[in-house]
Phi, psi and omega in degrees: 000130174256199201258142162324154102257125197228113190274106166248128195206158154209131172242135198263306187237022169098325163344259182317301187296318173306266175358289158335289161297319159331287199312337210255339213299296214282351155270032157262343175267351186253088168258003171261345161305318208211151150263107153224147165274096204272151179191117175270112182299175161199135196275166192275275137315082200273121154274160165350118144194130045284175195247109150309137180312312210272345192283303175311296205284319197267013163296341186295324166260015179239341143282218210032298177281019207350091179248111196299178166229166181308111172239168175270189206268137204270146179282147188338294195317332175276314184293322200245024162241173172256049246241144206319317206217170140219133183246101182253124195240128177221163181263194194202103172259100166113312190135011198216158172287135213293178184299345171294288241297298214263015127313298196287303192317320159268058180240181166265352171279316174329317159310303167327312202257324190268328215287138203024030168270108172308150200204123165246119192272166180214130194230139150227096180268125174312306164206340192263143182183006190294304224260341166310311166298325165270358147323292189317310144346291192342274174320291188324306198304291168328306186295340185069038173268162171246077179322126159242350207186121203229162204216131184220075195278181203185138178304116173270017192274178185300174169302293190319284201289355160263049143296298183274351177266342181276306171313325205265307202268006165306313184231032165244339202111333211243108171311319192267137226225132181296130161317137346290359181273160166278159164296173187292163156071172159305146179296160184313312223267300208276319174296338199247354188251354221271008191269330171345309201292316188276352137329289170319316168268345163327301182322295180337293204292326190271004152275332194082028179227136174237038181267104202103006194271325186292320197280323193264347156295338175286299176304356155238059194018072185272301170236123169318168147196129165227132221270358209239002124338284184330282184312314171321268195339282216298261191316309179337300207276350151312304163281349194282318218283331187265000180271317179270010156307304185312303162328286185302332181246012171234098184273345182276018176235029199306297170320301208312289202292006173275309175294291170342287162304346192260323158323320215269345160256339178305307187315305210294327193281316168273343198239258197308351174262348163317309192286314177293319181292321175306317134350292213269322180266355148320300169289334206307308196307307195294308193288002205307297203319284194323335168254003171286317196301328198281326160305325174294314207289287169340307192280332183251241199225000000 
C-alpha cells in the first residue's frame, strides 16, 4: 500500500505554497509509492494581501500573543485519513507563527490529523525564524506530533536590504523589486531547486526511519543560522511580550500604542540593531563557544 504524505501549509502569498510543493514533487513522481495529499489552511477571514499598513502592524499583538481566529473545517479527505508523514509549511509574523499556523494548531483537528505522525516543518522567512521554530515545538509536542525535520529558507541578502524589499513587496503585492534591489523573500533559483529536500527526505520515508535526516538537510542547505539573529529575536521577544501586554489592556488606546510600536521597530532595525551588531562582533572571540552550541541547536530538532 503506499505511504501518505500529507502537504499542510498556509501562504498568504504564494512563497511557501510554491516551496512547499516543490519540496512534495518527487513523492509525486513515485506515484505507485506515495500518495500525497494537500491541504491549505483557511481562516473563516482570511486576511489581505497586500497587506495595508495600519492592517499589519495592528495585526501585531494578537499573533504574538497567539490568539487564534476561527478557520474553516479541513476536509474529509484529511480529516479521515491516517498519514506517514506531514510536510508543514507555516510563515512567521512577528517573531511568532502567523495567526492561520496557530489557529489550525488550537484547533480541535489539529490533534486529530498530527497526533503520533512524523512531521517536517518548513518555513520561509526574511531571516528571523529561530525562536518562532521553538513556539512552534511547543505545540507539536502538545499535539504528540514528531518533529523530524526541519527546512528553514531565507532571504539570503544583508538585514537592510530584505528590511526594505519585504516592506515593499508586503504592501505593494510585487516579489519583484526596481534596481538596484533584488528581489524580496527567498530567491527564484532556491524556490525551484527546493525538490533536493524531498529527494532527500524521500530515503527516510520509504525506510521509516529519520535518523540522520536533519544533519544531511543542513548539509544541503536547509538551514541558516546567523547567530548574532539570535540575539535580536531574544531581545525582540522581550519587547514583543511588553508592547502587546500593553496593547491588549488599553484597547482604548489601541492606535496610539500601536503606532508606539511600530517607531519603536523601525528604531530597533535602523538605530539599535546596527549599535547591538558592532557589540555583538566585538565579543564574538570572548562568546565563540557559546555561539558555536547555539548554532548546533538551531540547525538540529
Amino acid at each position: 500500500m503506499p505511504k501518505k504524505i500529507l502537504v499542510l501549509y498556509y501562504s498568504q502569498t504564494g512563497q511557501l505554497k510554491d516551496i512547499v510543493n516543490n519540496i512534495a514533487k518527487p513523492f509525486e513522481q513515485l506515484k505507485d509509492l506515495y500518495t500525497v495529499t494537500y491541504y491549505e489552511i483557511k481562516m473563516e477571514k482570511d486576511f489581505a494581501f497586500p497587506w495595508k499598513s495600519e492592517v499589519f502592524y495592528d495585526t501585531f499583538p494578537e499573533t504574538y500573543r497567539q490568539i487564534p481566529r476561527a478557520i474553516l473545517p479541513p476536509p474529509e479527505e484529511v480529516l479521515n485519513q491516517k498519514f506517514d508523514l506531514i510536510l508543514f509549511g507555516y510563515q512567521v509574523w512577528f517573531l511568532t507563527p502567523s495567526i492561520p499556523i496557530i489557529s489550525f494548531l488550537k484547533s480541535a483537528y489539529a490533534a486529530q490529523i498530527m497526533a503520533n505522525t512524523p512531521v517536517i516543518t518548513v518555513s520561509a522567512t526574511r531571516n528571523m525564524w529561530m525562536l518562532s521554530q521553538e513556539k512552534l515545538k511547543i505545540h507539536l509536542q502538545r499535539l504528540q506530533a514528531k518533529l523530524v525535520g526541519n527546512i528553514a529558507l531565507v532571504d539570503r541578502h544583508d538585514n537592510y536590504t530584505s528590511v526594505i524589499t519585504i516592506l515593499n513587496w508586503m504592501q505593494t503585492g510585487n516579489k519583484e523589486q526596481k534596481k538596484p534591489f533584488p528581489n524580496a523573500g527567498v530567491s527564484d533559483a532556491e524556490i525551484a531547486t527546493a525538490d533536493k529536500y524531498g529527494t532527500i527526505i524521500e530515503k527516510y520515508v520509504s525506510q521509516d526511519n529519520y535518523n540522520g535526516l536533519q544533519n544531511e538537510l543542513v548539509k544541503n542547505g536547509a538551514v541558516e543560522i546567523r547567530p548574532f539573529l539570535i540575539k535580536v529575536e531574544t531581545v525582540g521577544n522581550k519587547l514583543f511580550t511588553v508592547f502587546s501586554g500593553i496593547i491588549l489592556k488599553k484597547p482604548e488606546k489601541r492606535k496610539f500604542w500601536v503606532g508606539v510600536y511600530k517607531f519603536y521597530l523601525m528604531a530597533a532595525i535602523w538605530v539599535i540593531s546596527p549599535i547591538v551588531l558592532i557589540i555583538y562582533n566585538i565579543t564574538t572571540p570572548i562568546f565563540w563557544w557559546k555561539r558555536k552550541k547555539q548554532i548546533q541547536y538551531y540547525q538540529g530538532l
